[in-house]
XYZ file of C-alpha atoms in Angstrom:
73
model
C -9.112 9.223 -11.415
C -10.805 7.266 -14.229
C -8.516 5.629 -16.798
C -9.472 5.309 -20.489
C -9.835 1.542 -19.857
C -12.550 2.193 -17.261
C -10.308 1.343 -14.290
C -10.781 3.727 -11.341
C -8.296 4.922 -8.693
C -9.351 6.908 -5.638
C -6.574 7.993 -3.317
C -3.363 9.930 -2.904
C -0.966 10.918 -5.677
C 2.632 12.122 -5.633
C 4.525 13.100 -8.780
C 1.529 11.923 -10.868
C 1.743 8.390 -9.421
C -0.358 6.506 -6.880
C 1.267 7.193 -3.529
C -0.218 6.635 -0.064
C -3.561 5.081 0.764
C -5.865 4.332 -2.141
C -8.405 2.092 -3.820
C -8.122 0.740 -7.356
C -10.977 -1.010 -9.166
C -10.538 -2.581 -12.597
C -13.163 -2.338 -15.310
C -13.590 -6.113 -14.831
C -14.471 -5.728 -11.130
C -11.171 -6.651 -9.435
C -10.475 -4.408 -6.428
C -7.430 -3.457 -4.320
C -7.487 -1.287 -1.203
C -4.275 -0.431 0.611
C -1.009 1.415 0.325
C 0.765 2.484 -2.854
C 4.277 3.850 -3.334
C 5.650 5.260 -6.596
C 2.660 3.878 -8.526
C 2.852 0.284 -7.206
C 1.183 -1.652 -4.385
C 3.376 -1.331 -1.322
C 2.863 -2.720 2.164
C -0.262 -4.467 3.368
C -3.525 -4.321 1.469
C -6.540 -6.342 0.415
C -7.238 -7.630 -3.081
C -10.589 -9.008 -4.210
C -11.081 -10.600 -7.606
C -14.397 -10.128 -9.401
C -14.911 -13.886 -8.887
C -15.114 -13.295 -5.123
C -11.678 -14.692 -4.183
C -10.056 -12.417 -1.598
C -6.392 -12.070 -0.649
C -4.339 -10.194 1.888
C -1.349 -8.862 -0.018
C 2.038 -7.490 0.913
C 3.403 -5.280 -1.828
C 3.148 -7.106 -5.131
C 2.746 -10.522 -3.484
C -0.425 -12.396 -2.542
C 0.433 -13.865 0.867
C -2.747 -15.155 2.507
C -5.836 -16.367 0.689
C -9.338 -15.890 2.034
C -12.200 -17.102 -0.103
C -15.758 -18.138 0.566
C -15.308 -20.884 -2.030
C -12.734 -22.719 0.096
C -14.233 -21.992 3.512
C -17.788 -22.883 2.565
C -19.042 -19.559 3.965
């Protein structure tokens, strides 16, 4: 699904909301891959900002940060 803003969602829907496994990419290049429930991030997933910073997320919370900037990789 492509939003008028240019954001893109590829994945499962239920009742016209994101539900199940999916990938969302913003028009600015941010990216989330993981589980959705009732239109919101739910459970474990991975979020990558356009800047390159990467996070493991649980639901709406960023819980563990992984970034090449901090690790020097």
